[in-house]
mmCIF file of C-alpha atoms in Angstrom:
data_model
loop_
_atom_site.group_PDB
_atom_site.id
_atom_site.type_symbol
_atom_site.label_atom_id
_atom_site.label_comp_id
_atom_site.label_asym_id
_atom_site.label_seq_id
_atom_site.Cartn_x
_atom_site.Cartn_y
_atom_site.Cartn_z
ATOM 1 C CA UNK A 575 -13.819 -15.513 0.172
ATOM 2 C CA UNK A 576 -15.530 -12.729 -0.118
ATOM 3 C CA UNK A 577 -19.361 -12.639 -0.236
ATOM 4 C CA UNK A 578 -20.817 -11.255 -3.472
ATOM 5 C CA UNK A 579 -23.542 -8.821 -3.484
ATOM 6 C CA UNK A 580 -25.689 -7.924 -5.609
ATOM 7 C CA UNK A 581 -25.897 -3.605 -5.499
ATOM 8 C CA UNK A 582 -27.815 -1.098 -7.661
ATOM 9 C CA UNK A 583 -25.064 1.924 -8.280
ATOM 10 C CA UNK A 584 -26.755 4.982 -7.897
ATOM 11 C CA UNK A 585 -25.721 7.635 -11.212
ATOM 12 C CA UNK A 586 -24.327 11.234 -9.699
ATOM 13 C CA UNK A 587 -22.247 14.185 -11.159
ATOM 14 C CA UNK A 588 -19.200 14.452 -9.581
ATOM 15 C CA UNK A 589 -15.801 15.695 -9.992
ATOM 16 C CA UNK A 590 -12.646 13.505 -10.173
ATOM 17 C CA UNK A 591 -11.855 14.632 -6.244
ATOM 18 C CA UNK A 592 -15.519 14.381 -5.320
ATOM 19 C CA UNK A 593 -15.206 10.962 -5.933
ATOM 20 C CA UNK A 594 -12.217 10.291 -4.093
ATOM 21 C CA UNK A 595 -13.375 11.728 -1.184
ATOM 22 C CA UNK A 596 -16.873 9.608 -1.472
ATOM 23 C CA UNK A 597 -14.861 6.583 -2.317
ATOM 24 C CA UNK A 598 -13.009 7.258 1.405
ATOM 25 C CA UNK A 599 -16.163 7.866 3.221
ATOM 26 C CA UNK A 600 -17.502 4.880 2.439
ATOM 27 C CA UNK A 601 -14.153 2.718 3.256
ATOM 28 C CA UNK A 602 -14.300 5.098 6.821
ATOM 29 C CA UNK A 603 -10.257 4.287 7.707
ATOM 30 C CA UNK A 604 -9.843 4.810 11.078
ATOM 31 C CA UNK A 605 -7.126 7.251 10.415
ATOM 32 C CA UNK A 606 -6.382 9.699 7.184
ATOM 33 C CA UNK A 607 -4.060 12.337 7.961
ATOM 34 C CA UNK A 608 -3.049 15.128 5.035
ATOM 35 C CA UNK A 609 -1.976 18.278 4.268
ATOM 36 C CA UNK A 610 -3.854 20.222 1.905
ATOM 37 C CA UNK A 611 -2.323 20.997 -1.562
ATOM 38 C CA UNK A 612 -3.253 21.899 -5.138
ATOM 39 C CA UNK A 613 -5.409 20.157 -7.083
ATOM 40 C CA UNK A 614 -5.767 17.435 -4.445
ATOM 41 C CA UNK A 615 -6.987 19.774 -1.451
ATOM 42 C CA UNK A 616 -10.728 18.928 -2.490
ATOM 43 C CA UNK A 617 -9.995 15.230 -1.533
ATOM 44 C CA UNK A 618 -9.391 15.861 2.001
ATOM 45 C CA UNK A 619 -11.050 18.778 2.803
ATOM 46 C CA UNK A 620 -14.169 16.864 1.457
ATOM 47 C CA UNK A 621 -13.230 14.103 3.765
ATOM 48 C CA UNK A 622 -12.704 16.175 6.973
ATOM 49 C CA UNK A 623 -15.940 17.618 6.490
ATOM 50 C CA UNK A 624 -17.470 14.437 6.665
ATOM 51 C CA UNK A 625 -15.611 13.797 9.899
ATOM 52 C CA UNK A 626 -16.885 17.568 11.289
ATOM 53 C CA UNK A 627 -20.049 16.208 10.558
ATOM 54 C CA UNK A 628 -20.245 12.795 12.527
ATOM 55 C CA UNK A 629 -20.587 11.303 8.933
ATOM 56 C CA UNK A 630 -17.474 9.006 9.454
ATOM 57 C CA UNK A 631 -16.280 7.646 12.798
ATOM 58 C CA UNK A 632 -12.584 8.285 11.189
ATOM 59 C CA UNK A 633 -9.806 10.382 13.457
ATOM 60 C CA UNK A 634 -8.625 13.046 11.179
ATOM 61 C CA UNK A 635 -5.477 14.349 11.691
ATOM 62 C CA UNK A 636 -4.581 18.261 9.943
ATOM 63 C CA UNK A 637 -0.758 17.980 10.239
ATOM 64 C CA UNK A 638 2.002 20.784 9.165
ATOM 65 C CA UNK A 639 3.208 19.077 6.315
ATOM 66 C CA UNK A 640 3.090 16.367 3.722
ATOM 67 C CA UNK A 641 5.747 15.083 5.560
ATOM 68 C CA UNK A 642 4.223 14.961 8.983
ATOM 69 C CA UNK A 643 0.789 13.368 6.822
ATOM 70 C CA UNK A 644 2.749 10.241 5.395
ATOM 71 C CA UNK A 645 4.746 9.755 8.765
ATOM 72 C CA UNK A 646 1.280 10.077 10.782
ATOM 73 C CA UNK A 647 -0.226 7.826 8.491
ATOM 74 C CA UNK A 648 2.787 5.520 8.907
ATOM 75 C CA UNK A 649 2.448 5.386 12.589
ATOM 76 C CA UNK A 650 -1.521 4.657 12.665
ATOM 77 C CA UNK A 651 -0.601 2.256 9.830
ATOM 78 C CA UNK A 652 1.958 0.252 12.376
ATOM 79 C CA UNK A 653 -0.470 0.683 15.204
ATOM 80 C CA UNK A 654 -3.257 -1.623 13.422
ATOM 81 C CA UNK A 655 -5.504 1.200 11.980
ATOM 82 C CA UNK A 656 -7.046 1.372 8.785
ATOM 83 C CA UNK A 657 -5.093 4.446 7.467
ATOM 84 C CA UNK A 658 -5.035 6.661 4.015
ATOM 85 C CA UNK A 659 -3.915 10.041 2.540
ATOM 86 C CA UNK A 660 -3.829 12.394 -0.367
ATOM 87 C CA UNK A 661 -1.647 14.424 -1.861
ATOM 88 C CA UNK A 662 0.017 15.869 -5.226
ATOM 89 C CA UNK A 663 3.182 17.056 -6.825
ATOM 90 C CA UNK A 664 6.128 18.557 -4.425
ATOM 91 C CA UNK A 665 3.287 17.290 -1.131
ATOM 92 C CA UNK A 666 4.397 13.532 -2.942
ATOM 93 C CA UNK A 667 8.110 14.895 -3.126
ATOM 94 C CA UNK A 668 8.225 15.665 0.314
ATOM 95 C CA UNK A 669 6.851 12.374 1.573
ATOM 96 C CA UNK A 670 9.748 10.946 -0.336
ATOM 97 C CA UNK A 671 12.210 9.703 2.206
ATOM 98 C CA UNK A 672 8.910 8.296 4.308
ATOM 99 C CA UNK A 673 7.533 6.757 1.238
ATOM 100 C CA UNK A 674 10.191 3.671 1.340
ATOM 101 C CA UNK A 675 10.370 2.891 4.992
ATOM 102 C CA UNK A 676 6.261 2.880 4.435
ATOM 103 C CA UNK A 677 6.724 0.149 1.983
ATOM 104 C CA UNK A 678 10.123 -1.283 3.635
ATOM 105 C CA UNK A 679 8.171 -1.726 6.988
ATOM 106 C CA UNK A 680 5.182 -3.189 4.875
ATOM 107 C CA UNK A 681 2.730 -0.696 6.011
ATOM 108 C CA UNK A 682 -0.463 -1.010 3.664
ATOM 109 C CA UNK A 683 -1.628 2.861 3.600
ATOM 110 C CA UNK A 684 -3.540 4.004 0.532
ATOM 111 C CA UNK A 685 -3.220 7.344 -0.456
ATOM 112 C CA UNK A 686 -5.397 9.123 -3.137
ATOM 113 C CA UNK A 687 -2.540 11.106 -5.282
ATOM 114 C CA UNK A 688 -3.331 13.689 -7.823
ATOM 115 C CA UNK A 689 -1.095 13.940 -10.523
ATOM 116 C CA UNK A 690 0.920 17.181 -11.413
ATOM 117 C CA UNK A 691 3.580 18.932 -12.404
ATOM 118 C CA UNK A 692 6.936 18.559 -10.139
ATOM 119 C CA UNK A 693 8.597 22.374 -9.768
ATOM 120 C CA UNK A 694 10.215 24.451 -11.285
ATOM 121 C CA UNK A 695 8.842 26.260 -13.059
ATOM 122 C CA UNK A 696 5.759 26.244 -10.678
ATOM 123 C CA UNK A 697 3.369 24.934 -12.164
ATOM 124 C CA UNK A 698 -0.524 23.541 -10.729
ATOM 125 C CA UNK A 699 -1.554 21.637 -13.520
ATOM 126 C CA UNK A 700 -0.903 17.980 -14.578
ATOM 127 C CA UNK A 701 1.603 15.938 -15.469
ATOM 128 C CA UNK A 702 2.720 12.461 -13.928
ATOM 129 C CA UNK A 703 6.490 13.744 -13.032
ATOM 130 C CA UNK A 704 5.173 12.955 -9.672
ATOM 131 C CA UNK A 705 4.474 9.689 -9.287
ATOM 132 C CA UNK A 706 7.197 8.832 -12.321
ATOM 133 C CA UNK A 707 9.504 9.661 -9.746
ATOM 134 C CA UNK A 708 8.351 7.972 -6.996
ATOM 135 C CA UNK A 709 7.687 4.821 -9.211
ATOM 136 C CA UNK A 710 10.724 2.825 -7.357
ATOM 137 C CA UNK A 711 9.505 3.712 -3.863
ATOM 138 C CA UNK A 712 7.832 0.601 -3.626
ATOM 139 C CA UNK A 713 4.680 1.508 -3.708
ATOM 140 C CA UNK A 714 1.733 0.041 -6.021
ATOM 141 C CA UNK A 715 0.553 2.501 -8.248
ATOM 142 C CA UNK A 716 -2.891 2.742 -10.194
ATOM 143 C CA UNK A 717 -3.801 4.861 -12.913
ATOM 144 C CA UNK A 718 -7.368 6.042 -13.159
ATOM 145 C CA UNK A 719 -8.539 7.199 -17.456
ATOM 146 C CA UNK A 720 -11.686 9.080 -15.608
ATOM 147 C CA UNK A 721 -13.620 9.293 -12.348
ATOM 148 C CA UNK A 722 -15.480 6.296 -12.575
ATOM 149 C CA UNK A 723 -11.970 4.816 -12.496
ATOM 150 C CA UNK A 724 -10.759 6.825 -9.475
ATOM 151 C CA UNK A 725 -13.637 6.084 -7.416
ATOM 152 C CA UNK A 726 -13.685 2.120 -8.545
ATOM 153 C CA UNK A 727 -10.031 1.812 -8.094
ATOM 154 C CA UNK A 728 -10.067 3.623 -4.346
ATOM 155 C CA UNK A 729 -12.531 0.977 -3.375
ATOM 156 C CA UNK A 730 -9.749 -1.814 -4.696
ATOM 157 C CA UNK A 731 -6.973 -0.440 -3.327
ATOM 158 C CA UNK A 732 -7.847 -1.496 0.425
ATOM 159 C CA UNK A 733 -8.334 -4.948 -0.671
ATOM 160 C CA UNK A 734 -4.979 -4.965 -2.532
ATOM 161 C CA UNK A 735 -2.983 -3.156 0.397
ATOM 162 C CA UNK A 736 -3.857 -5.124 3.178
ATOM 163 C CA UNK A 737 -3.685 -8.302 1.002
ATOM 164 C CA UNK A 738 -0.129 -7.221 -0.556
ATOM 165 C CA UNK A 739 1.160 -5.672 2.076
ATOM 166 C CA UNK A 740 2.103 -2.945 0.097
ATOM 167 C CA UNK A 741 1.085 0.718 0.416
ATOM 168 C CA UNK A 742 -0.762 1.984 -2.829
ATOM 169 C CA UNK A 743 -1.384 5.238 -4.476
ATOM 170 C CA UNK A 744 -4.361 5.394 -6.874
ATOM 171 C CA UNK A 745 -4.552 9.007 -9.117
ATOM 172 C CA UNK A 746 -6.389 11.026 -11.325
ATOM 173 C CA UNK A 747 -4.479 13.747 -14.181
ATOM 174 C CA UNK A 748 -4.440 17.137 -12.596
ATOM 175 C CA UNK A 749 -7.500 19.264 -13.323
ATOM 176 C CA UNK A 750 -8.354 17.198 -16.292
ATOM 177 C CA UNK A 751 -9.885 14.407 -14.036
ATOM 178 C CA UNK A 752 -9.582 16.305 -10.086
ATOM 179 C CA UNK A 753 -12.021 19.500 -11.087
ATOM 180 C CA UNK A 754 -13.935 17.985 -14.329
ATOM 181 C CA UNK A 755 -17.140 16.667 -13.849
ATOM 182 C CA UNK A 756 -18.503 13.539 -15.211
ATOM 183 C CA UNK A 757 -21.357 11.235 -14.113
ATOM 184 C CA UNK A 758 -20.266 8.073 -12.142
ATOM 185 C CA UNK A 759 -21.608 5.275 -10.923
ATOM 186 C CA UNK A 760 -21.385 4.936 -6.921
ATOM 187 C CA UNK A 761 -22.546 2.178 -4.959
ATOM 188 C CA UNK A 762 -24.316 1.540 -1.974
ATOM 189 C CA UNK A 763 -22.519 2.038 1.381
ATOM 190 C CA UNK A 764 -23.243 -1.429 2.674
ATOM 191 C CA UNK A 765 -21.724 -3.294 -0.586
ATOM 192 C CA UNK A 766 -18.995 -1.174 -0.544
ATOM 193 C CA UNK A 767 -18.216 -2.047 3.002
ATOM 194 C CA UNK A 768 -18.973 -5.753 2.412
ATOM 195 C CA UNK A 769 -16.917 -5.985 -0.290
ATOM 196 C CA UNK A 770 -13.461 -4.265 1.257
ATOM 197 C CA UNK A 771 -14.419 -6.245 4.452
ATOM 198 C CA UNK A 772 -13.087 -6.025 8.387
ATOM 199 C CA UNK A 773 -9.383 -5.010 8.517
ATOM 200 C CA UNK A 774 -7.382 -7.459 10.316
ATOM 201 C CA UNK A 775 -3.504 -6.983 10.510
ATOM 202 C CA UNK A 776 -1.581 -9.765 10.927
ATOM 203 C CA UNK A 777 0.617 -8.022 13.410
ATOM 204 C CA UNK A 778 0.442 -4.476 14.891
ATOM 205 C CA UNK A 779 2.117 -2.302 17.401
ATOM 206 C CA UNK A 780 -0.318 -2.395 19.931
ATOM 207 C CA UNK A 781 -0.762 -6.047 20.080
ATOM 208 C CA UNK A 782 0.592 -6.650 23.956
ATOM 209 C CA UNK A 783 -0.051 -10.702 23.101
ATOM 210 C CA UNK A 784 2.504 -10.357 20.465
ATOM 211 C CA UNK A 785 5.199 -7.689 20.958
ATOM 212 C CA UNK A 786 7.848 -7.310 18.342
ATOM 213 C CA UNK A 787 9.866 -4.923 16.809
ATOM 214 C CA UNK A 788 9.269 -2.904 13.901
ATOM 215 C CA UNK A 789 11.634 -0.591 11.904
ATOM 216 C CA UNK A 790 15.327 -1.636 13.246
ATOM 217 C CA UNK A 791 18.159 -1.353 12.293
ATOM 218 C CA UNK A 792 19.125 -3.852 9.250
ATOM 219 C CA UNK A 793 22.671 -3.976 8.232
ATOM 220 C CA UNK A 794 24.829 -6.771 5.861
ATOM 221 C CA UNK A 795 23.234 -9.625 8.001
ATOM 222 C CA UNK A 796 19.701 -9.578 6.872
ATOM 223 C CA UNK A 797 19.440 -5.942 4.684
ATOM 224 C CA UNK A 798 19.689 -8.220 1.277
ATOM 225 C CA UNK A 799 17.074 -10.441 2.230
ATOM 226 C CA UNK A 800 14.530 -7.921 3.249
ATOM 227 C CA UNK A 801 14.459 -6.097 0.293
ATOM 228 C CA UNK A 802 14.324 -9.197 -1.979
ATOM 229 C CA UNK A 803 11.250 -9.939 -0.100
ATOM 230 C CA UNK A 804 9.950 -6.231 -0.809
ATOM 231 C CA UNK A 805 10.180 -7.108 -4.212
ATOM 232 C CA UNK A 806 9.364 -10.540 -4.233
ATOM 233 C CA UNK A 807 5.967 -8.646 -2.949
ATOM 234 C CA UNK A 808 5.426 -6.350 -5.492
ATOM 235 C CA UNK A 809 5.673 -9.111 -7.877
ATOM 236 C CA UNK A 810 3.450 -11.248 -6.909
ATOM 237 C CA UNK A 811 0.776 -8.013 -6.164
ATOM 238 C CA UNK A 812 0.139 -8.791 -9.745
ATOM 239 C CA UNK A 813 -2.076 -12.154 -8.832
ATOM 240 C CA UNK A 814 -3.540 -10.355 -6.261
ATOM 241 C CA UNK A 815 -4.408 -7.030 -8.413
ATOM 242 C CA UNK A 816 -6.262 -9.243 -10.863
ATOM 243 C CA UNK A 817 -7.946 -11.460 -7.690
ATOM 244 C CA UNK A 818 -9.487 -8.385 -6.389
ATOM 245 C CA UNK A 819 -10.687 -7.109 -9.872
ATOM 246 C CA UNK A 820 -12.380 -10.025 -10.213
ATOM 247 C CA UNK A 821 -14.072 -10.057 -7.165
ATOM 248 C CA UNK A 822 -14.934 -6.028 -7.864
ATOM 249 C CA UNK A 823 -16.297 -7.311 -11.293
ATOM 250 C CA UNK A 824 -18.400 -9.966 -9.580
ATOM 251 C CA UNK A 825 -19.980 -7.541 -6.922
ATOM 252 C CA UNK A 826 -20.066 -4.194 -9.372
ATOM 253 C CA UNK A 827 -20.194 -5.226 -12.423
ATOM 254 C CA UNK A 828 -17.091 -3.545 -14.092
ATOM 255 C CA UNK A 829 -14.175 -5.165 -15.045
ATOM 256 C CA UNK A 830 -10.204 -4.258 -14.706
ATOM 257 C CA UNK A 831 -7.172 -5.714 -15.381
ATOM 258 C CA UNK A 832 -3.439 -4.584 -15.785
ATOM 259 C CA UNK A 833 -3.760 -2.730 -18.721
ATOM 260 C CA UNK A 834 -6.877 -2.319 -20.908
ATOM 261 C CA UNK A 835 -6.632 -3.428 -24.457
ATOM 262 C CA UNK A 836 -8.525 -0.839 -26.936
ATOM 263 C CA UNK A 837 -8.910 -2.715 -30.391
ATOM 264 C CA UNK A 838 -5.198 -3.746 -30.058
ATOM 265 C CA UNK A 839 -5.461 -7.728 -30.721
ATOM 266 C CA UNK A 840 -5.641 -7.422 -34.725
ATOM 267 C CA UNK A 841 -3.990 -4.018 -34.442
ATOM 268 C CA UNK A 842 -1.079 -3.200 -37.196
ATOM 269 C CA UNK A 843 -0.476 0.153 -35.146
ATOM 270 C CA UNK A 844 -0.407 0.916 -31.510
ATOM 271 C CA UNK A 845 -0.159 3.777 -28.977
ATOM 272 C CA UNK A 846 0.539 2.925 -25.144
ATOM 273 C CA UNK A 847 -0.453 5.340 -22.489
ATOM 274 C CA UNK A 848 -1.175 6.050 -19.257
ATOM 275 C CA UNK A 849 -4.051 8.137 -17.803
ATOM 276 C CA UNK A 850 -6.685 10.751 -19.202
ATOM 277 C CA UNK A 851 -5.413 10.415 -22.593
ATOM 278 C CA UNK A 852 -6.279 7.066 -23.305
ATOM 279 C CA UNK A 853 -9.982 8.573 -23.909
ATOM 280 C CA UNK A 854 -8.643 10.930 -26.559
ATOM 281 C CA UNK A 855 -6.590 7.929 -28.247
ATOM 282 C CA UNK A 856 -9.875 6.028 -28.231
ATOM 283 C CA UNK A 857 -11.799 8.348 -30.450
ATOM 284 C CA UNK A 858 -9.216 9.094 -32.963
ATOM 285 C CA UNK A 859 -9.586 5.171 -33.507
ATOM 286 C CA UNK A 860 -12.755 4.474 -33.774
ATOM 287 C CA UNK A 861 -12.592 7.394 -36.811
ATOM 288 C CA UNK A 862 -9.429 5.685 -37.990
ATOM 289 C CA UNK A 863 -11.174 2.071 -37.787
ATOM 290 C CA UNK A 864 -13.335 3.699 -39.819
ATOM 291 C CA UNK A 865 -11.337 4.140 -42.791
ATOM 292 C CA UNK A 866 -9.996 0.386 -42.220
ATOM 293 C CA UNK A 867 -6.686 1.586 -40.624
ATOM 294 C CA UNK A 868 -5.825 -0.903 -37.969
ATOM 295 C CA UNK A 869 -5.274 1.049 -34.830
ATOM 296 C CA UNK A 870 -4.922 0.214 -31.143
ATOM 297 C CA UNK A 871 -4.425 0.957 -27.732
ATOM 298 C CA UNK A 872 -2.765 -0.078 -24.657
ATOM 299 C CA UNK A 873 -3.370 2.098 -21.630
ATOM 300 C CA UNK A 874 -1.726 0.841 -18.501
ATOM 301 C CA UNK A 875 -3.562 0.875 -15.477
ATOM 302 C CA UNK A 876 -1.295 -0.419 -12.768
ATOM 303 C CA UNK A 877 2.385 0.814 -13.301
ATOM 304 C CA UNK A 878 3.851 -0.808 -10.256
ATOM 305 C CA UNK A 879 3.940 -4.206 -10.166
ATOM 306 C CA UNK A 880 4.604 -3.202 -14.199
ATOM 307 C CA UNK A 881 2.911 -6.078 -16.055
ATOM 308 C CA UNK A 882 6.199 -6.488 -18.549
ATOM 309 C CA UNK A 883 5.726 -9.865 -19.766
ATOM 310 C CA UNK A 884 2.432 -9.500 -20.233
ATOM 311 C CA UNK A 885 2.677 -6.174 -22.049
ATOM 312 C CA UNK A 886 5.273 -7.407 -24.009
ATOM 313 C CA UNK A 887 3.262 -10.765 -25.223
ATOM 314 C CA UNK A 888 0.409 -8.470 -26.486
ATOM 315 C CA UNK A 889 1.925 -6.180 -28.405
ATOM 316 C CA UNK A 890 4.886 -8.890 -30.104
ATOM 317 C CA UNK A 891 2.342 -8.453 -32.979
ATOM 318 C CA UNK A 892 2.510 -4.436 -33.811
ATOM 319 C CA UNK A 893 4.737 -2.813 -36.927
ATOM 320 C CA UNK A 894 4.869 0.179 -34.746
ATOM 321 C CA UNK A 895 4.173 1.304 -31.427
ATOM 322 C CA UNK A 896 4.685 4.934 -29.588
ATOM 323 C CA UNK A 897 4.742 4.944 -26.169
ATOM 324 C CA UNK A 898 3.605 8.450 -24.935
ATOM 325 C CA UNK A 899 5.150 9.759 -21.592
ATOM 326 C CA UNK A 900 3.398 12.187 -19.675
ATOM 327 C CA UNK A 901 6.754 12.967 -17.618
ATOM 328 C CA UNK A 902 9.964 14.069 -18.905
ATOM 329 C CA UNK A 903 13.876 12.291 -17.798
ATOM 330 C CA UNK A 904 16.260 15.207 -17.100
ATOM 331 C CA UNK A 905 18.836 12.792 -16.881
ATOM 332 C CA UNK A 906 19.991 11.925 -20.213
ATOM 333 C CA UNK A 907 17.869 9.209 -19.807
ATOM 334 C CA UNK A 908 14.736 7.923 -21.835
ATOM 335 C CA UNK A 909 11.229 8.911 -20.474
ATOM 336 C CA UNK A 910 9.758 6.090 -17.913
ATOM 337 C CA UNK A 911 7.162 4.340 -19.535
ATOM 338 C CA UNK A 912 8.984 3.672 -22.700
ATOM 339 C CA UNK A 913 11.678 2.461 -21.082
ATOM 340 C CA UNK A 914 9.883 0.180 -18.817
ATOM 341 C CA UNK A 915 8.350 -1.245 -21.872
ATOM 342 C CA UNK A 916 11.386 -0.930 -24.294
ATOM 343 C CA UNK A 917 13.060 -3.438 -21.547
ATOM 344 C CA UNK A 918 9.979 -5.477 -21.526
ATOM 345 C CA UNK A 919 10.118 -6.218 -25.234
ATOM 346 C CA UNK A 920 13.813 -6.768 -25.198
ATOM 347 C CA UNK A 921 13.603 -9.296 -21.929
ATOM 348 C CA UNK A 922 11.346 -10.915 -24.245
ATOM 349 C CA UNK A 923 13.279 -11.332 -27.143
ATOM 350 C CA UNK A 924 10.344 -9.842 -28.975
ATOM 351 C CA UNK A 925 12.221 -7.236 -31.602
ATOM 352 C CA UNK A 926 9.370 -7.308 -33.873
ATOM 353 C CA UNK A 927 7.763 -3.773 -32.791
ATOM 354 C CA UNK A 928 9.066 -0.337 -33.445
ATOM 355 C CA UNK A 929 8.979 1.761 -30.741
ATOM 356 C CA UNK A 930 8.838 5.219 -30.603
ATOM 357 C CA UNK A 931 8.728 7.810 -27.966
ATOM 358 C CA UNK A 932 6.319 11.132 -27.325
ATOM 359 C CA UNK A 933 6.821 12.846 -24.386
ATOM 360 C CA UNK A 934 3.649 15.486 -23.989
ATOM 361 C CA UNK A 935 1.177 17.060 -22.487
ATOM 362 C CA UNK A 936 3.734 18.652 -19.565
ATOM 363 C CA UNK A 937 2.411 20.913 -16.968
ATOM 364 C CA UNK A 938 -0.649 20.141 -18.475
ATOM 365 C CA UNK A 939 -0.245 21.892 -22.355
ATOM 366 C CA UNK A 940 -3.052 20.407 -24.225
ATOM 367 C CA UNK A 941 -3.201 17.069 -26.096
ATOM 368 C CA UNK A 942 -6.164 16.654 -28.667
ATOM 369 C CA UNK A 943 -7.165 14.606 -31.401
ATOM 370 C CA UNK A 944 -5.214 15.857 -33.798
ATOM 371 C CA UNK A 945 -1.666 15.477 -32.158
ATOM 372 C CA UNK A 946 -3.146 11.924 -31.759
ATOM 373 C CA UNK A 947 -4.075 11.226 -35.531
ATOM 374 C CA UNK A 948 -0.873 12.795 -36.028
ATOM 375 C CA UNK A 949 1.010 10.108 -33.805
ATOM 376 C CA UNK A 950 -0.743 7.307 -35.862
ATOM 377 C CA UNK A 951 0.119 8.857 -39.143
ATOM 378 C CA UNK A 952 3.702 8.392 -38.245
ATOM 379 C CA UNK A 953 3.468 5.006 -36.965
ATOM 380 C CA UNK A 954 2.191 4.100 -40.507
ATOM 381 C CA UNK A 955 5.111 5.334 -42.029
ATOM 382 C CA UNK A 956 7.322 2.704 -39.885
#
C-alpha cells in the first residue's frame, strides 16, 4: 500500500511542456535519453537543464536519433533503471520498430509524447496521427484535455508502468497544450516522490544473483504464448489504471478514470473525443443545457487498454453519437477511435446508438464552438 499524504499543491503558470518536464524532475529516473524534436524539444531540454544544474541526480543521455533515444532507454530499462523519454510525430515513427520489442520484452519506460502531425506534407502542428498509429505497439497510452492533466498523468504513469509492466506514453495536442499556458496545480517534491515510491524490478540485467536471458529468439514453440501474455497485460492494465487513480485521488485530491463522463448519464445526444477538444465540447453544452437540449460528452483518457465494454455500457442509452477523430485512415479504412468504439457497441450487442464519424482538426486547422454546436445540431436530426 501506498502511504497517503496529505500535500498543499502550490498554483504556477506553466506551459503544457513546462509541466512535463517538472512532472520528470520530480520522479528523477535514473535514466531519460531523447532527441530533441518539434513541439516536444521543450520537454527535454527543460529536463537536461535540470541535470546541468545538479537539480536531478538523473544520467542524461543526448543521442543521434529518436531511434538511438527509445533503444537507450530500452537498455537502461533492462538494466534495472528508472528510465523515460519524449518525443513527437516522425521522432515516434522512428522509434517504431523499438517500440514493440520495448513492450514485447516488458520494459516499463514512460515517455512524455507530444502529439502532431505525421509527414507529408510537413507539418509542426497537432494532430494524433502519431500515436493513432502506434496504438497497437503495445504500449499504454494516456490522453491529457490540458496541463493539469499532463503533469497529473506523468506522475501516474510510473506507478502504472512498473506495476503493468507495460511501457506508457502520456501526451498533450501539439501547440494547443505543449506552448499554451495555463495555471496548474503542482505538488510538493516529497509527496510526489512518496507517492510513485522506490523502483524495484522484479528482474534486471545486472542482477548477477539471478542471471537470465532477455530478448531471444522466440519461434512456433513459445512465440503464441508470449504475446497472449502481452495482451493478457494490457488488459488487465485497466484494474491497475483505475488502482493508481485512486490512490492519486486519495493523496492529490483529483480524480481520473478511463474516460470522463461530461453530463452524458441523462444525455439524448453525445460527442466522444479525445484530447484538447473535449474543453471546447464542454462549453458548447453547458450553452446547449441551457436551452434544455440534452447533450453529453465522453472524452477518453486512456486509449490503450481501450475501455470497450465499459464505453459501450454508458453510452447504450444515446439516439446519436459522433465520434470525432483527430487522425485520418489512408487505408480505406474508418478513422481509429470510431472504429474502436463502433466494435465496442457491436461486441455488445448494443445497436441502439447512431454513430457518426468527424474526422478534424488535422495538422492542427482550428476547431471552435461553432463546428461543435454544429456537430450537435446534426446529431438531433438522427
Amino acid at each position: 500500500m501506498i502511504k497517503t499524504v496529505c500535500s498543499k499543491g502550490k498554483l504556477v503558470a506553466k506551459t503544457g511542456n513546462e509541466v512535463m518536464a517538472e512532472a520528470m524532475r520530480q520522479i528523477e529516473p535514473d535514466v531519460v535519453a531523447a532527441y530533441p524534436i518539434t513541439p516536444a524539444t521543450e520537454i527535454v531540454q527543460i529536463f537536461s537543464q535540470f541535470v546541468a544544474d545538479g537539480i536531478v541526480k538523473s544520467e542524461y543521455v543526448a543521442v543521434e536519433s529518436e531511434h538511438s533515444a527509445m533503444s537507450e532507454t530500452m537498455g537502461a530499462s533492462a538494466a534495472g533503471a528508472r528510465a523515460m523519454t519524449g518525443t513527437s510525430s516522425q521522432g515516434l515513427s522512428l522509434m517504431w520498430e523499438m517500440l514493440y520489442i520495448a513492450s514485447g520484452l516488458r520494459l516499463p519506460i514512460v515517455m512524455a509524447e507530444v502529439n502532431r502531425a505525421i509527414s507529408a506534407p510537413i507539418n509542426i502542428h497537432g494532430d494524433q496521427s502519431d500515436t493513432m498509429g502506434a496504438r497497437d505497439a503495445g504500449w499504454i497510452q494516456i490522453y491529457s484535455e490540458n496541463s493539469q492533466e499532463a503533469y497529473d498523468n506523468m506522475i501516474q504513469a510510473i506507478r502504472i508502468a512498473e506495476k503493468a509492466k507495460l511501457p506508457t506514453l502520456v501526451t498533450t495536442d501539439g501547440f494547443i497544450i505543449s506552448h499554451c499556458m495555463e495555471v496548474v496545480e503542482t505538488y510538493p517534491d516529497a509527496d510526489v516522490k512518496v507517492f510513485i515510491g522506490k523502483y524495484e524490478p522484479e528482474r534486471y540485467l545486472l542482477d548477477i544473483k539471478r542471471p537470465y536471458t532477455l530478448g531471444s529468439i522466440d519461434l512456433q514453440d513459445y512465440c503464441f504464448e508470449h504475446r497472449y501474455q502481452l495482451a493478457q497485460a494490457m488488459r488487465d492494465a485497466k484494474d491497475i489504471v483505475l488502482d493508481v487513480a485512486k490512490d492519486f485521488e486519495k493523496t492529490f485530491g483529483r480524480k481520473y478514470g478511463l474516460y470522463e463522463k461530461y453530463m452524458l448519464d441523462d444525455a439524448e445526444i453525445a460527442i466522444a473525443v479525445i484530447g484538447s477538444t473535449a474543453g471546447t465540447v464542454k462549453v458548447v453544452i453547458n450553452e446547449l443545457r441551457e436551452k434544455g437540449i440534452k447533450a453529453g460528452l465522453l472524452k477518453i483518457r486512456v486509449y490503450r487498454p481501450f475501455p470497450a465494454e465499459e464505453i459501450a455500457k454508458d453510452l447504450a442509452h444515446v439516439k446519436a453519437v459522433a465520434v470525432m477523430d483527430r487522425a485520418d485512415s489512408c487505408s480505406g479504412a474508418f478513422a481509429p477511435v470510431y472504429s474502436d468504439i463502433a466494435a465496442s457497441l457491436y461486441a455488445s450487442g448494443i445497436i441502439s446508438p447512431k454513430v457518426v464519424n468527424y474526422v478534424y482538426g488535422l495538422g492542427g486547422r482550428e476547431i471552435n464552438t461553432e463546428h461543435i454546436a454544429g456537430i450537435y445540431e446534426t446529431l438531433c436530426k438522427k
